[in-house]
XYZ file of N, CA and C in Angstrom:
690
model
N 27.709 215.575 -34.669
C 27.277 216.070 -33.378
C 27.937 215.067 -32.060
N 28.623 215.954 -31.322
C 29.364 215.226 -30.084
C 28.168 214.810 -28.946
N 28.407 213.595 -28.857
C 27.334 213.014 -27.717
C 28.104 213.058 -26.317
N 29.413 213.062 -26.276
C 30.152 212.986 -24.785
C 31.289 213.708 -24.957
N 31.529 214.591 -23.928
C 32.810 215.359 -23.835
C 33.570 214.926 -22.475
N 34.598 214.366 -22.674
C 35.494 214.108 -21.387
C 35.809 215.304 -20.610
N 36.271 216.184 -21.490
C 36.670 217.408 -20.941
C 35.632 218.188 -20.389
N 34.479 218.134 -20.945
C 33.423 218.862 -20.036
C 33.056 218.213 -18.812
N 33.064 216.766 -18.846
C 32.650 215.977 -17.793
C 33.771 216.295 -16.500
N 35.076 216.198 -16.849
C 35.949 216.311 -15.688
C 36.132 217.850 -15.317
N 35.595 218.697 -16.279
C 35.735 220.268 -16.088
C 34.756 220.438 -15.019
N 33.478 219.751 -15.000
C 32.401 220.048 -14.148
C 32.282 219.220 -12.909
N 33.192 218.200 -12.844
C 33.350 217.142 -11.619
C 33.707 217.982 -10.354
N 34.513 219.052 -10.328
C 34.875 219.871 -9.299
C 34.515 221.221 -9.391
N 33.573 221.557 -10.217
C 33.189 222.785 -10.503
C 32.554 223.513 -9.109
N 32.842 224.551 -8.582
C 32.424 225.140 -7.330
C 31.035 225.435 -7.302
N 30.289 225.669 -8.444
C 28.937 225.822 -8.495
C 28.240 224.566 -8.160
N 28.703 223.436 -8.683
C 28.209 221.972 -8.565
C 28.358 221.619 -6.838
N 29.648 221.859 -6.495
C 30.107 221.631 -5.172
C 29.176 222.374 -4.167
N 28.834 223.618 -4.463
C 27.796 224.214 -3.616
C 26.509 223.537 -3.786
N 26.106 222.942 -4.654
C 24.885 222.243 -4.638
C 24.815 221.009 -3.774
N 25.992 220.451 -3.766
C 26.293 219.102 -2.919
C 26.179 219.529 -1.449
N 26.925 220.849 -0.937
C 26.789 221.035 0.312
C 25.359 221.417 0.685
N 24.467 222.103 -0.278
C 23.212 222.302 -0.024
C 22.512 221.025 0.438
N 22.645 219.976 -0.511
C 21.931 218.753 -0.408
C 22.259 218.131 0.864
N 23.458 218.349 1.378
C 23.985 217.825 2.653
C 23.245 218.503 3.882
N 23.257 219.624 4.019
C 22.541 220.357 4.975
C 21.051 220.526 4.980
N 20.597 220.359 3.811
C 19.195 220.293 3.751
C 18.630 218.748 4.360
N 19.553 217.619 3.927
C 19.411 216.553 4.519
C 19.443 216.334 5.997
N 20.384 217.012 6.512
C 20.543 216.897 7.961
C 19.613 217.773 8.796
N 19.282 218.745 8.429
C 18.333 219.731 8.954
C 16.850 219.278 8.927
N 16.452 218.827 7.880
C 14.969 218.152 7.565
C 15.034 216.803 8.159
N 16.064 216.129 8.386
C 16.080 214.931 9.148
C 15.902 215.063 10.568
N 16.602 216.177 11.210
C 16.703 216.466 12.587
C 15.122 216.778 12.922
N 14.551 217.723 12.207
C 13.193 218.073 12.429
C 12.307 217.047 12.174
N 12.481 216.235 11.271
C 11.600 215.135 11.276
C 11.602 214.070 12.290
N 12.783 213.923 12.943
C 12.961 213.066 13.936
C 12.257 213.289 15.065
N 12.207 214.877 15.460
C 11.750 215.392 16.691
C 10.164 215.218 16.325
N 9.561 215.519 15.175
C 8.160 215.466 15.044
C 7.714 214.083 14.960
N 8.662 213.090 14.337
C 8.351 211.755 14.252
C 8.236 211.078 15.532
N 9.088 211.455 16.419
C 9.060 210.846 17.851
C 7.703 211.294 18.511
N 7.438 212.637 18.452
C 6.229 213.038 19.028
C 4.968 212.350 18.444
N 4.899 212.169 17.030
C 3.904 211.183 16.293
C 3.788 209.808 16.834
N 4.875 209.209 17.020
C 4.948 207.737 17.420
C 4.460 207.811 18.921
N 4.852 208.834 19.787
C 4.090 208.905 20.963
C 2.629 209.169 20.977
N 2.094 209.955 20.299
C 0.691 210.234 20.032
C 0.021 208.939 19.531
N 0.605 208.127 18.632
C -0.061 206.933 18.259
C -0.209 205.874 19.277
N 0.635 206.074 20.429
C 0.518 205.121 21.384
C -0.172 205.627 22.579
N -0.721 206.809 22.529
C -1.504 207.514 23.450
C -2.742 206.821 23.786
N -3.260 206.787 25.135
C -4.472 206.296 25.333
C -5.661 207.281 25.033
N -5.369 208.389 24.845
C -6.511 209.182 24.120
C -6.867 208.991 22.918
N -8.050 208.664 22.630
C -8.419 208.493 21.447
C -8.208 209.424 20.298
N -8.603 210.773 20.770
C -8.503 211.901 19.991
C -7.032 212.036 19.390
N -6.123 212.051 20.374
C -4.611 212.197 20.088
C -4.295 211.335 19.160
N -4.696 209.885 19.342
C -4.205 208.824 18.252
C -4.815 209.244 16.929
N -6.057 209.752 16.839
C -6.645 209.832 15.475
C -5.834 211.154 14.762
N -5.683 211.996 15.534
C -4.888 213.256 15.058
C -3.552 212.683 14.356
N -2.765 211.819 15.080
C -1.302 211.320 14.598
C -1.519 210.365 13.324
N -2.723 209.480 13.465
C -3.075 208.604 12.589
C -3.421 209.369 10.940
N -4.286 210.541 11.206
C -4.483 211.508 10.216
C -3.309 211.984 9.452
N -2.422 212.519 10.322
C -1.221 213.295 9.815
C -0.427 212.092 9.043
N -0.204 211.011 9.429
C 0.530 210.031 8.933
C -0.071 209.535 7.497
N -1.379 209.335 7.548
C -2.067 209.010 6.241
C -2.179 209.918 5.452
N -2.208 211.235 5.620
C -2.077 212.275 4.814
C -0.750 212.397 4.092
N 0.243 212.405 4.913
C 1.543 212.581 4.373
C 2.345 211.586 3.798
N 1.792 210.272 4.090
C 2.469 209.105 3.452
C 1.642 208.770 2.155
N 0.075 209.566 2.063
C -0.582 208.891 1.096
C -0.469 209.914 -0.059
N 0.364 211.112 -0.072
C 0.343 212.089 -1.062
C 1.798 212.226 -1.502
N 2.147 212.518 -2.660
C 3.449 212.832 -2.992
C 4.080 213.854 -2.427
N 5.400 213.813 -2.192
C 6.133 215.019 -1.561
C 6.030 216.054 -2.616
N 6.126 215.896 -4.097
C 6.057 217.000 -4.834
C 4.852 217.910 -4.767
N 3.821 217.083 -4.516
C 2.422 217.911 -4.351
C 2.446 218.793 -3.124
N 3.061 218.151 -2.087
C 3.240 219.011 -0.613
C 4.020 219.950 -0.781
N 5.038 220.081 -1.624
C 5.894 221.199 -1.695
C 5.431 222.332 -2.315
N 4.712 221.755 -3.496
C 3.907 222.789 -4.284
C 2.718 223.462 -3.474
N 2.233 222.750 -2.519
C 1.060 223.432 -1.838
C 1.629 224.204 -0.905
N 2.757 224.035 -0.187
C 3.234 224.853 0.748
C 3.903 226.185 0.172
N 4.524 225.981 -1.058
C 5.135 227.086 -1.724
C 4.144 227.964 -2.315
N 3.290 227.338 -3.133
C 2.443 228.126 -3.956
C 0.825 228.341 -3.545
N 0.484 227.266 -2.905
C -0.957 227.188 -2.229
C -1.227 228.097 -0.906
N -0.235 227.994 -0.111
C -0.403 228.594 1.310
C -0.363 230.129 1.120
N 0.417 230.669 0.149
C 0.375 232.168 -0.006
C -1.026 232.642 -0.227
N -1.849 231.851 -0.919
C -3.198 232.336 -1.256
C -4.143 232.648 -0.020
N -3.512 231.995 1.109
C -4.283 232.284 2.463
C -3.280 233.037 3.098
N -2.448 233.709 2.752
C -1.554 234.714 3.393
C -0.309 234.221 4.208
N -0.074 232.924 4.034
C 1.078 232.390 4.514
C 2.214 232.101 3.641
N 3.179 232.815 3.742
C 4.286 232.886 2.847
C 5.423 232.184 3.334
N 6.178 231.396 2.594
C 7.603 230.919 2.902
C 8.519 231.260 1.927
N 9.790 231.290 2.283
C 10.948 231.495 1.275
C 11.034 230.135 0.537
N 11.961 230.078 -0.298
C 12.187 228.681 -1.052
C 13.044 227.765 0.042
N 13.846 228.326 0.688
C 14.497 227.412 1.771
C 13.517 227.023 2.841
N 12.825 227.758 3.345
C 11.891 227.453 4.217
C 10.799 226.576 3.854
N 10.329 226.527 2.701
C 9.158 225.630 2.110
C 9.769 224.402 2.020
N 11.220 224.358 1.402
C 11.858 222.927 1.116
C 11.871 222.407 2.504
N 12.554 222.982 3.645
C 12.771 222.406 4.867
C 11.496 221.777 5.496
N 10.370 222.790 5.477
C 9.125 222.430 6.013
C 8.548 221.023 5.266
N 8.631 221.075 3.998
C 7.958 219.949 3.154
C 8.711 218.743 3.479
N 10.027 218.778 3.369
C 11.142 217.665 3.570
C 10.650 217.040 5.039
N 10.755 218.094 5.922
C 10.511 217.636 7.568
C 9.152 217.034 7.699
N 8.101 217.528 7.313
C 6.834 217.136 7.414
C 6.447 215.739 6.804
N 6.971 215.635 5.567
C 6.862 214.190 4.965
C 7.709 213.488 5.538
N 8.990 213.552 5.946
C 9.795 212.602 6.605
C 9.138 212.043 7.943
N 8.676 212.942 8.685
C 8.282 212.585 10.004
C 7.204 211.503 10.057
N 6.458 211.708 8.918
C 5.397 210.708 8.790
C 5.794 209.271 8.567
N 6.977 209.090 7.938
C 7.721 207.754 7.837
C 8.422 207.207 9.192
N 8.958 208.321 9.568
C 9.973 207.932 10.726
C 9.071 207.771 12.126
N 7.842 208.268 12.122
C 6.968 207.984 13.135
C 6.534 206.490 13.288
N 6.500 206.012 12.146
C 6.007 204.507 12.106
C 7.255 203.656 12.480
N 8.568 204.042 12.010
C 9.693 203.386 12.356
C 9.886 203.420 13.839
N 9.820 204.641 14.496
C 9.927 204.799 15.865
C 8.921 204.043 16.659
N 7.866 204.237 16.235
C 6.840 203.320 17.037
C 7.006 201.820 17.111
N 7.456 201.159 15.741
C 7.668 199.863 15.762
C 8.853 199.497 16.600
N 9.834 200.302 16.821
C 10.905 200.112 17.645
C 10.584 200.168 18.964
N 9.581 200.898 19.467
C 9.097 200.997 20.919
C 8.505 199.953 21.156
N 7.353 199.349 20.292
C 6.738 198.299 20.597
C 7.385 197.118 20.533
N 8.650 197.031 19.871
C 9.328 195.911 20.028
C 9.966 195.314 21.441
N 10.059 196.575 22.423
C 10.455 196.236 23.581
C 9.280 195.847 24.456
N 9.487 194.578 25.121
C 8.517 193.872 25.936
C 7.815 194.773 27.002
N 6.640 194.818 26.998
C 5.734 195.519 27.880
C 6.109 195.358 29.236
N 6.502 194.077 29.456
C 6.509 193.579 31.017
C 7.995 194.483 31.717
N 8.704 194.920 30.764
C 9.908 195.688 31.255
C 9.521 197.075 31.728
N 8.541 197.693 31.088
C 8.067 198.871 31.673
C 7.226 198.763 32.804
N 6.449 197.556 32.902
C 5.494 197.511 34.107
C 6.452 197.218 35.227
N 7.482 196.493 35.100
C 8.461 196.320 36.187
C 9.190 197.460 36.662
N 9.525 198.461 35.592
C 10.101 199.731 35.988
C 9.128 200.464 36.943
N 7.777 200.452 36.399
C 6.757 201.275 37.142
C 6.681 200.562 38.605
N 6.894 199.535 38.835
C 6.677 198.868 40.088
C 7.827 199.304 41.037
N 8.954 199.666 40.340
C 10.170 200.037 41.237
C 10.164 201.507 41.354
N 9.067 202.292 40.784
C 8.770 203.685 41.200
C 9.387 204.660 40.080
N 9.808 204.186 38.855
C 10.292 205.180 37.808
C 9.146 205.792 37.133
N 9.464 206.832 36.853
C 8.413 207.782 35.971
C 8.377 207.375 34.617
N 7.397 207.697 33.834
C 7.296 207.167 32.424
C 8.503 207.922 31.627
N 8.980 209.050 32.189
C 9.961 209.683 31.376
C 11.334 208.871 31.493
N 11.558 208.500 32.706
C 12.846 207.645 32.929
C 12.550 206.229 32.316
N 11.481 205.703 32.309
C 11.229 204.371 31.602
C 11.522 204.564 30.131
N 11.165 205.655 29.447
C 11.273 205.659 28.092
C 12.882 205.919 27.783
N 13.443 206.737 28.734
C 14.935 207.197 28.487
C 15.879 206.142 28.762
N 15.686 205.327 29.918
C 16.590 204.345 30.313
C 16.325 202.908 29.930
N 15.063 202.630 29.521
C 14.813 201.379 29.214
C 14.335 200.927 27.946
N 13.240 201.904 27.528
C 12.708 201.530 26.439
C 13.620 202.142 25.097
N 14.041 203.347 25.006
C 14.823 203.740 23.994
C 16.058 203.137 23.593
N 16.835 202.795 24.682
C 18.108 202.169 24.268
C 17.763 200.870 23.410
N 16.793 200.089 23.894
C 16.435 198.792 23.248
C 15.848 199.098 21.879
N 14.995 200.095 21.903
C 14.119 200.342 20.549
C 15.184 200.760 19.425
N 16.254 201.561 20.042
C 17.217 202.084 19.141
C 17.803 201.239 18.192
N 18.145 199.972 18.729
C 18.750 198.905 17.922
C 17.873 198.297 16.685
N 16.564 198.547 17.026
C 15.520 197.980 16.003
C 15.455 199.218 15.069
N 15.501 200.431 15.462
C 15.192 201.696 14.781
C 16.381 201.791 13.791
N 17.452 201.587 14.109
C 18.729 202.023 13.256
C 18.689 201.537 11.713
N 18.516 200.270 11.467
C 18.404 199.837 9.944
C 17.465 200.782 9.183
N 15.956 200.417 9.588
C 15.246 201.411 8.669
C 15.350 202.956 8.782
N 15.906 203.351 9.889
C 16.384 204.869 10.000
C 17.302 205.170 8.931
N 18.532 204.197 8.965
C 19.551 204.511 8.032
C 19.025 204.388 6.607
N 18.141 203.494 6.159
C 17.433 203.423 4.857
C 16.716 204.858 4.446
N 16.086 205.494 5.604
C 15.437 206.798 5.276
C 16.331 207.758 4.856
N 17.335 207.925 5.632
C 18.485 208.908 5.475
C 19.006 208.866 4.062
N 19.323 207.424 3.582
C 19.835 207.205 2.362
C 18.778 207.735 1.386
N 17.404 207.537 1.461
C 16.624 207.969 0.694
C 16.194 209.448 0.550
N 16.331 210.089 1.912
C 16.147 211.477 2.066
C 17.313 212.287 1.089
N 18.504 211.756 1.203
C 19.612 212.332 0.443
C 19.048 212.565 -1.133
N 18.590 211.519 -1.670
C 18.149 211.667 -3.052
C 16.854 212.249 -3.342
N 15.951 212.398 -2.234
C 14.612 212.911 -2.226
C 14.670 214.425 -2.210
N 15.698 214.957 -1.530
C 16.094 216.468 -1.533
C 16.033 216.900 -3.018
N 16.308 216.310 -4.083
C 16.383 216.567 -5.488
C 14.954 217.113 -5.876
N 13.814 216.628 -5.263
C 12.422 217.060 -5.671
C 12.227 218.577 -5.366
N 12.988 219.155 -4.327
C 12.836 220.376 -3.985
C 13.497 221.347 -5.013
N 14.156 220.859 -6.259
C 14.204 221.663 -7.242
C 13.196 222.139 -8.048
N 11.906 221.623 -7.916
C 10.695 222.083 -8.498
C 10.270 223.367 -8.084
N 10.721 223.722 -6.665
C 10.433 225.297 -6.218
C 11.525 226.088 -6.188
N 12.649 225.673 -7.092
C 13.736 226.384 -7.306
C 14.876 226.463 -5.994
N 14.669 225.340 -5.406
C 15.695 225.058 -4.223
C 17.108 224.749 -4.978
N 18.234 225.527 -4.701
C 19.298 225.302 -5.524
C 20.289 224.156 -4.806
N 19.734 222.980 -4.820
C 20.567 221.955 -4.258
C 21.301 221.303 -5.604
N 21.669 220.076 -5.359
C 22.672 219.662 -6.448
C 21.789 219.551 -7.902
N 20.635 218.909 -7.684
C 20.008 218.550 -9.245
C 19.586 220.140 -9.837
N 19.258 221.107 -9.043
C 18.796 222.346 -9.469
C 20.093 222.922 -10.173
N 21.097 222.857 -9.551
C 22.394 223.529 -10.016
C 22.774 222.761 -11.257
N 22.596 221.523 -11.285
C 22.882 220.801 -12.423
C 22.016 221.217 -13.704
N 20.833 221.573 -13.497
C 19.966 221.822 -14.570
C 20.282 223.317 -15.126
N 20.546 224.146 -14.010
C 20.955 225.573 -14.559
C 22.179 225.390 -15.555
N 22.936 224.658 -14.984
C 24.353 224.516 -16.071
C 24.073 223.898 -17.212
N 23.028 222.832 -17.222
C 22.680 222.213 -18.558
C 22.080 223.343 -19.485
N 21.238 224.279 -18.928
C 20.603 225.049 -19.744
C 21.687 226.061 -20.533
N 22.778 226.182 -19.695
C 23.918 227.082 -20.134
C 24.677 226.588 -21.153
N 25.252 225.268 -20.850
C 26.207 224.690 -21.625
C 25.862 223.588 -22.333
N 24.588 223.089 -22.389
C 23.993 222.089 -23.225
C 24.710 220.619 -23.005
N 25.398 220.386 -21.908
C 26.053 219.204 -21.788
C 25.139 218.378 -20.792
N 24.237 217.669 -21.513
C 23.332 217.074 -20.545
C 23.543 215.727 -19.964
N 24.372 214.796 -20.814
C 24.895 213.575 -20.455
C 26.082 213.847 -19.405
N 26.970 214.730 -19.712
C 28.035 214.916 -18.759
C 27.751 215.404 -17.357
N 26.819 216.614 -17.476
C 26.443 217.092 -16.127
C 25.517 216.319 -15.182
N 24.676 215.377 -15.968
C 23.873 214.603 -14.983
C 24.672 213.512 -14.488
N 25.759 213.096 -15.472
C 26.541 212.007 -14.726
C 27.307 212.366 -13.632
N 27.815 213.757 -13.619
C 28.349 214.452 -12.545
C 27.487 214.286 -11.321
N 26.224 214.609 -11.326
C 25.308 214.830 -10.397
C 25.086 213.364 -9.688
N 24.934 212.333 -10.861
C 24.661 211.009 -10.112
C 26.004 210.563 -9.467
N 27.184 210.841 -9.912
C 28.297 210.453 -9.189
C 28.338 211.051 -7.732
N 27.841 212.385 -7.574
C 27.777 212.930 -6.142
C 26.695 212.309 -5.251
N 25.702 211.965 -6.203
C 24.543 211.503 -5.272
C 25.061 209.876 -4.799
N 25.616 209.220 -5.719
C 26.129 207.891 -5.368
C 27.234 207.936 -4.202
N 28.123 208.937 -4.210
C 29.066 209.286 -3.367
C 28.633 209.348 -1.879
N 27.539 210.346 -1.845
C 27.099 210.594 -0.548
C 26.213 209.479 0.042
N 25.548 208.534 -0.742
C 24.807 207.545 -0.261
C 25.601 206.518 0.218
N 26.810 206.204 -0.617
C 27.678 205.164 -0.318
C 28.425 205.688 1.011
N 28.852 206.978 1.394
C 29.601 207.354 2.474
C 28.384 207.039 3.760
N 27.353 207.300 3.404
C 26.331 207.224 4.650
C 26.115 205.670 4.994
N 26.326 204.798 3.820
C 26.105 203.266 4.053
C 27.165 202.803 5.101
N 28.547 203.425 4.766
C 29.623 202.914 5.588
C 29.365 203.429 7.076
N 29.029 204.528 7.172
C 28.469 205.073 8.374
C 27.473 204.606 9.357
N 26.317 203.981 8.600
C 25.336 203.314 9.036
C 25.888 201.777 9.365
N 26.659 201.358 8.557
C 27.185 199.881 9.065
C 28.033 199.934 10.319
N 28.671 201.066 10.427
C 29.752 201.203 11.620
C 28.582 201.546 12.813
N 27.645 202.208 12.763
C 26.555 202.414 13.795
C 25.979 200.979 14.144
N 25.744 200.310 13.209
C 24.901 198.911 13.546
C 25.917 198.111 14.117
N 27.324 198.068 13.793
C 28.143 196.976 14.321
C 28.435 197.674 15.747
N 28.473 198.966 16.027
C 28.822 199.208 17.101
C 27.676 198.992 18.292
N 26.435 199.262 17.927
C 25.167 198.776 18.798
C 25.092 197.305 18.820
N 25.596 196.728 17.845
C 25.504 195.057 18.061
C 26.565 194.636 19.087
N 27.718 195.330 18.996
C 28.894 194.856 19.881
C 28.366 195.252 21.289
N 27.811 196.380 21.444
C 27.287 196.700 22.744
C 26.357 195.718 23.432
N 25.386 195.251 22.493
C 24.307 194.324 22.791
C 25.042 193.046 23.364
N 25.885 192.546 22.560
C 26.653 191.316 22.871
C 27.315 191.429 23.992
N 28.047 192.553 24.415
C 28.537 192.673 25.691
C 27.583 192.600 26.801
N 26.409 193.409 26.683
C 25.266 193.357 27.867
C 24.792 192.055 27.910
N 24.683 191.091 26.852
C 24.154 189.724 27.150
C 25.125 188.765 27.784
N 26.408 189.109 27.653
C 27.494 188.104 28.115
C 27.689 188.716 29.716
N 27.421 189.915 29.964
C 27.440 190.478 31.296
C 26.181 189.814 32.109
N 24.973 189.835 31.580
C 23.801 189.361 32.158
C 23.957 187.717 32.561
N 24.647 186.989 31.443
C 24.861 185.599 31.770
C 25.690 185.206 32.905
N 26.741 186.221 33.059
C 27.693 185.966 34.352
C 26.894 186.192 35.440
């Protein structure tokens, strides 16, 4: 019995069916991250709200989605909600599940970044007549972003791999398409190795991009400090 086939491995390394799964993994990550950032930012602001009820709603959301597995959340969205007349397609369920789950983690990352900015700066801005929106946009977020970037980058790295969980609801991303080919060709090691290489390639490319962003903001911060000293 042959355990490994090099011809099978290289034959599927650039297989259009597999490459389609890679593309799906990428756009699934981008779309769910974008939605997660919007919802996460909203939740972070709600956590800092002076209204007790608003705080409790945000805390309950974060507690629920951080405390339960994404797998359970996806199954609930795709199979449980239809029992109440709420139906989503596979793509819709995958995007909603990933975005809702990611938002719970991003909310805490964003909140930590905002709270890292000294409150005195906001008070000084209010004294100058700036609105809360202007303070957030021009004073708080530019500084908070430097704190947010490293953990945000780690979240993106994790999300690229977490998209594989959506295969349980038949979302045809990289892992799902790999499993389909395994069932047809019975090349388990070869095809899983191909999938692993693509996941490694995607996360490595993101690591380079993240390092570039961190260096760029670090240089901008250094130039700002030198300007202030002068």
